[in-house]
Amino acid sequence: MRIIAGQARGHRLAAVKGSKTRPTADRVKEALFNVLAGRIPDARCLDLFAGTGALGLEALSRGAEQVYWVEKDQEACRVIQKNMDTTGLANGTIMRQDVYSACRMLLQQGKRFDLIFADPPYKQNLLPEVLELVAQGLLSADGVLILETSRDETLPERIGRLGHIRSNRYGDTMIHYYQWLES
């Protein structure tokens, strides 16, 4: 696992020992960031179920302004900090708490994000509540929500004004994109 492009290109990332996390494969990450290329510079990002922090770090390396990582596992938070230190990509905040309470807190603070990544453990039905919270206003007006799932998980086409715009399959992995739709 490494940073693929940008200022920290080639830096290897530490991972959590064991099977607590399932980092996004480099080829999936590269394809995802190719789709988002024009949206990354100066973006405010939220990395939910952050694991090693790889998605947020890749965004920072490619010019994102700042990242909030949300991860409840203490060891994973230490790995994110280690990866921030190793890459020199330190413009971010690690929130050690569960995704749902972090999203509620960020909503209360009026935070809005241009890119929101959510890569939860597969097949645990964790994304419906994330979609509901994002639909309450976490996504900026022209932002994109990016969800990673297994290929046999289904997601709704629309939650309020938040609508599915695209999906790409990479083996057993699906990447889904959501944006605000016209009312």
XYZ file of N, CA and C in Angstrom:
549
model
N 0.854 -1.172 0.000
C 0.000 0.000 0.000
C 0.900 1.234 0.000
N 0.572 2.167 -0.900
C 1.432 3.335 -1.063
C 0.601 4.525 -1.533
N 1.225 5.705 -1.475
C 0.645 6.893 -2.076
C 0.963 6.819 -3.567
N -0.035 6.957 -4.412
C 0.131 6.726 -5.846
C 0.632 7.954 -6.592
N 0.159 9.153 -6.229
C 0.520 10.346 -6.994
C 0.613 11.556 -6.077
N 1.166 12.638 -6.623
C 1.236 13.892 -5.888
C 2.525 14.061 -5.115
N 2.487 14.981 -4.166
C 3.704 15.360 -3.443
C 4.311 14.224 -2.623
N 3.532 13.276 -2.168
C 4.058 12.162 -1.361
C 4.130 10.859 -2.169
N 4.098 10.981 -3.476
C 4.093 9.808 -4.356
C 5.181 8.807 -3.964
N 4.767 7.532 -3.924
C 5.702 6.447 -3.658
C 5.894 6.111 -2.191
N 5.462 6.984 -1.276
C 5.604 6.671 0.146
C 4.781 5.425 0.488
N 5.399 4.496 1.155
C 4.696 3.305 1.632
C 3.918 3.671 2.890
N 2.724 3.089 3.018
C 1.872 3.353 4.180
C 1.868 2.165 5.118
N 1.873 2.466 6.399
C 1.750 1.417 7.411
C 0.316 0.914 7.411
N 0.131 -0.312 7.849
C -1.205 -0.904 7.936
C -1.432 -1.431 9.340
N -2.679 -1.592 9.696
C -3.041 -2.185 10.976
C -2.777 -3.684 10.882
N -2.123 -4.236 11.887
C -1.836 -5.673 11.877
C -3.124 -6.473 11.978
N -3.145 -7.628 11.337
C -4.316 -8.495 11.378
C -5.343 -8.096 10.336
N -6.583 -8.475 10.587
C -7.641 -8.237 9.602
C -8.675 -7.214 10.082
N -8.265 -6.313 10.994
C -9.190 -5.288 11.479
C -9.616 -4.324 10.384
N -8.715 -4.070 9.446
C -9.031 -3.148 8.356
C -8.847 -3.866 7.027
N -9.465 -3.304 6.005
C -9.369 -3.836 4.647
C -9.051 -2.648 3.743
N -7.755 -2.336 3.605
C -7.390 -1.157 2.817
C -7.833 -1.273 1.357
N -8.183 -0.143 0.767
C -8.546 -0.093 -0.639
C -7.325 -0.467 -1.474
N -7.497 -1.399 -2.388
C -6.397 -1.843 -3.244
C -5.865 -0.675 -4.060
N -4.557 -0.665 -4.319
C -3.938 0.429 -5.065
C -4.592 0.643 -6.431
N -4.934 -0.425 -7.139
C -5.532 -0.251 -8.477
C -6.919 0.381 -8.378
N -7.680 0.058 -7.331
C -8.998 0.670 -7.125
C -8.824 2.134 -6.741
N -7.875 2.390 -5.847
C -7.596 3.760 -5.407
C -7.155 4.625 -6.592
N -6.300 4.082 -7.455
C -5.844 4.832 -8.623
C -7.007 5.163 -9.557
N -7.870 4.195 -9.815
C -9.028 4.432 -10.677
C -9.972 5.465 -10.059
N -10.230 5.349 -8.766
C -11.091 6.281 -8.043
C -10.556 7.706 -8.155
N -9.264 7.886 -7.913
C -8.698 9.233 -7.955
C -8.570 9.763 -9.373
N -8.504 8.900 -10.362
C -8.545 9.366 -11.749
C -9.917 9.963 -12.063
N -10.980 9.347 -11.549
C -12.334 9.874 -11.741
C -12.477 11.242 -11.065
N -11.861 11.402 -9.891
C -12.021 12.616 -9.088
C -10.971 13.690 -9.361
N -10.061 13.462 -10.271
C -8.865 14.300 -10.453
C -9.139 15.800 -10.406
N -10.103 16.288 -11.130
C -10.371 17.723 -11.173
C -11.001 18.285 -9.915
N -11.490 17.436 -9.052
C -12.171 17.881 -7.837
C -11.257 17.938 -6.613
N -10.071 17.387 -6.712
C -9.218 17.225 -5.537
C -8.511 18.508 -5.092
N -7.929 19.302 -6.000
C -7.223 20.493 -5.522
C -8.111 21.376 -4.643
N -7.573 21.716 -3.472
C -8.217 22.591 -2.483
C -9.496 22.011 -1.869
N -9.751 20.728 -2.058
C -10.969 20.105 -1.509
C -10.866 19.908 0.001
N -12.010 20.022 0.644
C -12.150 19.637 2.053
C -12.718 18.220 2.038
N -12.022 17.292 2.699
C -12.371 15.872 2.605
C -12.723 15.283 3.965
N -13.604 14.303 3.918
C -13.986 13.527 5.087
C -13.787 12.066 4.729
N -12.981 11.364 5.523
C -12.658 9.955 5.280
C -13.282 9.140 6.416
N -14.425 8.514 6.136
C -15.166 7.747 7.132
C -14.728 6.286 7.102
N -14.718 5.643 8.278
C -14.199 4.275 8.408
C -12.773 4.287 7.844
N -11.948 5.199 8.329
C -10.684 5.569 7.691
C -9.624 4.477 7.673
N -9.640 3.561 8.610
C -8.638 2.487 8.610
C -7.231 3.030 8.695
N -6.461 2.922 7.625
C -5.069 3.402 7.589
C -4.977 4.871 7.206
N -6.087 5.448 6.769
C -6.088 6.836 6.321
C -5.667 7.013 4.877
N -5.540 5.917 4.136
C -4.973 5.956 2.782
C -5.747 6.855 1.823
N -7.079 6.852 1.872
C -7.844 7.670 0.925
C -7.637 9.160 1.208
N -7.710 9.544 2.455
C -7.477 10.945 2.809
C -6.058 11.388 2.519
N -5.093 10.525 2.774
C -3.693 10.852 2.492
C -3.451 11.003 0.990
N -4.062 10.137 0.203
C -3.943 10.256 -1.256
C -4.518 11.594 -1.712
N -5.659 11.985 -1.139
C -6.272 13.270 -1.496
C -5.339 14.429 -1.126
N -4.754 14.401 0.072
C -3.826 15.460 0.475
C -2.611 15.510 -0.447
N -2.079 14.347 -0.785
C -0.913 14.291 -1.664
C -1.206 14.927 -3.015
N -2.455 14.820 -3.449
C -2.857 15.356 -4.758
C -3.392 16.785 -4.679
N -3.297 17.422 -3.511
C -3.637 18.839 -3.419
C -4.875 19.206 -2.638
N -5.506 18.242 -1.963
C -6.659 18.594 -1.123
C -6.210 19.549 -0.025
N -7.118 20.396 0.421
C -6.804 21.382 1.450
C -6.702 20.763 2.837
N -7.667 19.925 3.188
C -7.658 19.322 4.517
C -8.503 18.061 4.526
N -8.230 17.202 5.512
C -8.957 15.942 5.667
C -9.322 15.747 7.135
N -10.524 15.273 7.357
C -10.930 14.757 8.654
C -11.022 13.242 8.492
N -10.269 12.514 9.307
C -10.357 11.049 9.317
C -11.214 10.629 10.493
N -12.176 9.749 10.263
C -13.020 9.236 11.340
C -12.788 7.736 11.437
N -12.312 7.318 12.604
C -11.995 5.911 12.850
C -12.124 5.654 14.343
N -12.855 4.620 14.720
C -13.050 4.363 16.150
C -11.970 3.482 16.767
N -11.234 2.723 15.959
C -10.215 1.815 16.483
C -8.943 2.583 16.855
N -8.503 2.439 18.094
C -7.337 3.172 18.592
C -6.066 2.830 17.816
N -5.850 1.560 17.542
C -4.657 1.156 16.803
C -4.668 1.754 15.387
N -5.827 1.749 14.744
C -5.932 2.343 13.405
C -5.631 3.838 13.454
N -6.092 4.531 14.493
C -5.799 5.964 14.630
C -4.298 6.201 14.778
N -3.622 5.327 15.506
C -2.159 5.438 15.619
C -1.491 5.249 14.254
N -2.015 4.304 13.466
C -1.468 4.066 12.128
C -1.697 5.280 11.229
N -2.874 5.895 11.305
C -3.137 7.110 10.516
C -2.117 8.183 10.890
N -1.902 8.387 12.190
C -0.933 9.398 12.627
C 0.469 9.067 12.123
N 0.847 7.802 12.205
C 2.161 7.375 11.707
C 2.270 7.654 10.206
N 1.210 7.362 9.457
C 1.224 7.611 8.017
C 1.273 9.109 7.705
N 0.602 9.916 8.509
C 0.689 11.370 8.335
C 2.130 11.829 8.554
N 2.757 11.335 9.610
C 4.131 11.721 9.932
C 5.106 11.267 8.842
N 4.956 10.034 8.388
C 5.852 9.459 7.389
C 5.771 10.197 6.056
N 4.562 10.566 5.654
C 4.368 11.218 4.352
C 4.552 12.733 4.411
N 4.508 13.303 5.603
C 4.566 14.756 5.741
C 3.252 15.429 5.384
N 2.200 14.638 5.266
C 0.870 15.163 4.928
C 0.083 15.341 6.223
N 0.266 16.476 6.857
C -0.260 16.660 8.206
C -1.464 17.582 8.298
N -2.026 18.019 7.177
C -3.143 18.962 7.239
C -4.461 18.212 7.421
N -4.602 17.621 8.601
C -5.810 16.862 8.860
C -6.066 16.670 10.332
N -7.241 16.150 10.619
C -7.687 15.899 11.987
C -8.169 14.465 12.082
N -7.672 13.748 13.071
C -8.126 12.381 13.326
C -9.191 12.438 14.411
N -10.364 11.907 14.100
C -11.457 11.856 15.072
C -11.632 10.402 15.490
N -11.236 10.104 16.724
C -11.360 8.732 17.215
C -12.742 8.559 17.841
N -13.693 8.178 17.013
C -15.050 7.920 17.465
C -15.800 7.193 16.360
N -17.003 6.744 16.676
C -17.755 6.036 15.645
C -18.241 7.044 14.604
N -18.434 6.547 13.408
C -18.775 7.376 12.253
C -20.062 8.164 12.469
N -21.062 7.540 13.043
C -22.364 8.189 13.170
C -22.322 9.373 14.131
N -21.688 9.213 15.280
C -21.607 10.346 16.214
C -20.691 11.428 15.662
N -19.635 11.055 14.938
C -18.755 12.048 14.316
C -19.526 12.854 13.269
N -20.310 12.188 12.437
C -21.100 12.892 11.421
C -22.102 13.837 12.069
N -22.750 13.398 13.129
C -23.717 14.268 13.819
C -23.017 15.505 14.386
N -21.833 15.306 14.973
C -21.077 16.416 15.531
C -20.640 17.394 14.427
N -20.157 16.869 13.313
C -19.743 17.722 12.200
C -20.932 18.493 11.622
N -22.099 17.851 11.562
C -23.318 18.545 11.118
C -23.650 19.698 12.062
N -23.576 19.445 13.375
C -23.875 20.485 14.360
C -22.903 21.653 14.235
N -21.668 21.362 13.860
C -20.652 22.409 13.704
C -20.774 23.127 12.358
N -21.686 22.669 11.506
C -21.877 23.297 10.206
C -20.795 22.976 9.187
N -20.049 21.913 9.394
C -18.982 21.524 8.460
C -19.595 20.973 7.177
N -18.970 21.302 6.059
C -19.369 20.794 4.753
C -18.105 20.300 4.051
N -18.248 19.235 3.285
C -17.091 18.616 2.646
C -17.320 18.473 1.144
N -16.235 18.674 0.386
C -16.286 18.551 -1.065
C -16.205 17.096 -1.502
N -15.458 16.298 -0.756
C -15.331 14.863 -1.022
C -15.522 14.120 0.289
N -16.425 13.148 0.281
C -16.619 12.290 1.443
C -16.402 10.856 0.982
N -15.427 10.197 1.617
C -15.127 8.796 1.334
C -15.702 7.944 2.454
N -16.350 6.847 2.117
C -16.850 5.904 3.128
C -16.542 4.492 2.654
N -15.688 3.822 3.400
C -15.258 2.463 3.062
C -15.425 1.575 4.297
N -16.690 1.252 4.633
C -16.938 0.466 5.847
C -16.646 -1.015 5.625
N -16.602 -1.773 6.720
C -16.501 -3.229 6.555
C -17.651 -3.710 5.665
N -17.341 -4.625 4.780
C -18.333 -5.124 3.838
C -19.435 -5.925 4.537
N -20.602 -5.903 3.931
C -21.758 -6.743 4.287
C -22.211 -6.601 5.737
N -22.100 -5.389 6.290
C -22.583 -5.149 7.648
C -23.672 -4.086 7.679
N -24.164 -3.684 6.493
C -25.269 -2.739 6.379
C -24.999 -1.415 7.116
N -23.790 -0.894 6.992
C -23.405 0.324 7.689
C -23.653 1.605 6.878
N -23.897 1.472 5.587
C -23.997 2.665 4.749
C -25.353 3.379 4.741
N -26.482 2.698 4.963
C -27.743 3.448 4.939
C -27.773 4.643 5.892
N -27.285 4.477 7.108
C -27.278 5.599 8.054
C -26.278 6.673 7.623
N -25.154 6.270 7.036
C -24.191 7.245 6.515
C -24.859 8.088 5.422
N -25.565 7.439 4.510
C -26.277 8.170 3.448
C -27.273 9.165 4.043
N -28.005 8.734 5.053
C -28.982 9.624 5.702
C -28.292 10.842 6.315
N -27.175 10.623 6.996
C -26.457 11.728 7.637
C -25.866 12.679 6.599
N -25.272 12.146 5.561
C -24.707 12.993 4.511
C -25.821 13.809 3.853
N -26.976 13.198 3.649
C -28.111 13.878 3.024
C -28.645 15.025 3.884
N -28.289 15.042 5.162
C -28.706 16.135 6.036
C -27.855 17.389 5.855
N -26.778 17.292 5.062
C -26.025 18.504 4.758
C -24.524 18.444 4.922
N -23.923 17.286 5.076
C -22.459 17.206 5.199
C -21.735 17.455 3.875
N -22.400 17.205 2.774
C -21.789 17.340 1.461
C -21.993 18.764 0.950
N -20.920 19.380 0.444
C -21.042 20.731 -0.118
C -21.919 20.683 -1.373
N -22.329 21.835 -1.844
C -23.279 21.925 -2.957
C -22.822 21.179 -4.204
N -21.534 21.214 -4.506
C -21.038 20.523 -5.689
C -20.118 19.353 -5.318
N -20.275 18.854 -4.097
C -19.432 17.774 -3.601
C -19.836 16.401 -4.112
N -18.987 15.420 -3.808
C -19.232 14.041 -4.209
C -19.018 13.133 -3.004
N -19.957 12.218 -2.812
C -19.855 11.158 -1.814
C -19.418 9.901 -2.544
N -18.359 9.249 -2.044
C -17.814 8.057 -2.677
C -17.910 6.908 -1.684
N -18.624 5.845 -2.072
C -18.836 4.698 -1.199
C -18.188 3.463 -1.809
N -17.486 2.701 -0.983
C -16.909 1.436 -1.431
C -17.688 0.297 -0.795
N -18.136 -0.650 -1.628
C -18.890 -1.805 -1.143
C -18.397 -3.061 -1.855
N -18.881 -4.201 -1.379
C -18.668 -5.422 -2.145
C -19.640 -5.387 -3.322
N -19.386 -6.189 -4.328
C -20.203 -6.100 -5.543
C -21.638 -6.582 -5.341
N -21.913 -7.353 -4.284
C -23.274 -7.852 -4.089
C -24.088 -7.030 -3.090
N -23.564 -5.900 -2.642
C -24.330 -5.011 -1.775
C -25.112 -4.032 -2.651
N -26.321 -3.712 -2.234
C -27.123 -2.756 -2.992
C -27.325 -1.477 -2.179
N -27.385 -0.381 -2.882
C -27.587 0.923 -2.262
C -28.761 1.606 -2.954
N -29.426 2.525 -2.261
C -30.555 3.215 -2.880
C -30.091 4.160 -3.984
N -30.966 4.399 -4.941
C -30.668 5.339 -6.021
C -30.715 6.783 -5.525
N -31.529 7.017 -4.485
C -31.722 8.386 -4.020
C -32.097 8.405 -2.546
N -31.557 9.390 -1.829
C -31.953 9.690 -0.449
C -32.209 11.196 -0.442
N -33.467 11.587 -0.382
C -33.784 13.007 -0.498
C -33.281 13.535 -1.829
N -32.484 14.614 -1.796
C -31.889 15.177 -3.019
C -30.542 14.549 -3.356
N -30.050 13.666 -2.518
C -28.767 13.003 -2.751
C -29.002 11.806 -3.659
N -28.382 11.825 -4.848
C -28.664 10.776 -5.818
C -27.416 10.084 -6.337
N -27.608 8.817 -6.655
C -26.549 7.993 -7.236
C -26.295 8.458 -8.668
N -25.025 8.698 -9.014
C -24.707 9.178 -10.363
C -23.822 8.217 -11.163
N -23.156 7.300 -10.471
C -22.203 6.445 -11.181
C -21.746 5.312 -10.271
N -21.419 4.167 -10.864
C -20.779 3.053 -10.153
C -19.733 2.448 -11.076
N -18.654 1.975 -10.476
C -17.624 1.255 -11.207
C -17.281 -0.008 -10.439
N -17.084 -1.096 -11.181
C -16.748 -2.378 -10.562
C -15.284 -2.707 -10.824
N -14.612 -3.166 -9.767
C -13.224 -3.605 -9.832
C -13.149 -4.961 -9.126
N -13.339 -6.037 -9.882
C -13.379 -7.367 -9.264
C -14.567 -7.466 -8.327
N -14.316 -7.753 -7.057
C -15.384 -7.866 -6.058
C -15.737 -6.530 -5.402
N -15.069 -5.461 -5.805
C -15.267 -4.148 -5.207
C -16.089 -3.251 -6.127
N -17.017 -2.518 -5.536
C -17.798 -1.503 -6.244
C -17.500 -0.143 -5.637
N -17.360 0.847 -6.500
C -17.249 2.235 -6.057
C -18.493 2.959 -6.580
N -19.227 3.578 -5.656
C -20.466 4.291 -5.980
C -20.266 5.783 -5.711
N -20.809 6.618 -6.588
C -20.685 8.064 -6.465
C -22.082 8.661 -6.318
N -22.214 9.596 -5.375
C -23.472 10.308 -5.135
C -23.210 11.805 -5.162
N -24.197 12.558 -5.658
C -24.164 14.019 -5.657
C -25.563 14.544 -5.399
N -25.624 15.857 -5.127
C -26.926 16.497 -5.017
C -27.556 16.559 -6.389
N -28.813 16.225 -6.459
C -29.568 16.302 -7.710
C -30.480 17.518 -7.663
N -30.894 17.974 -8.838
C -31.864 19.071 -8.892
C -33.145 18.595 -8.205
N -33.819 19.491 -7.504
C -35.043 19.100 -6.784
C -36.206 18.902 -7.706
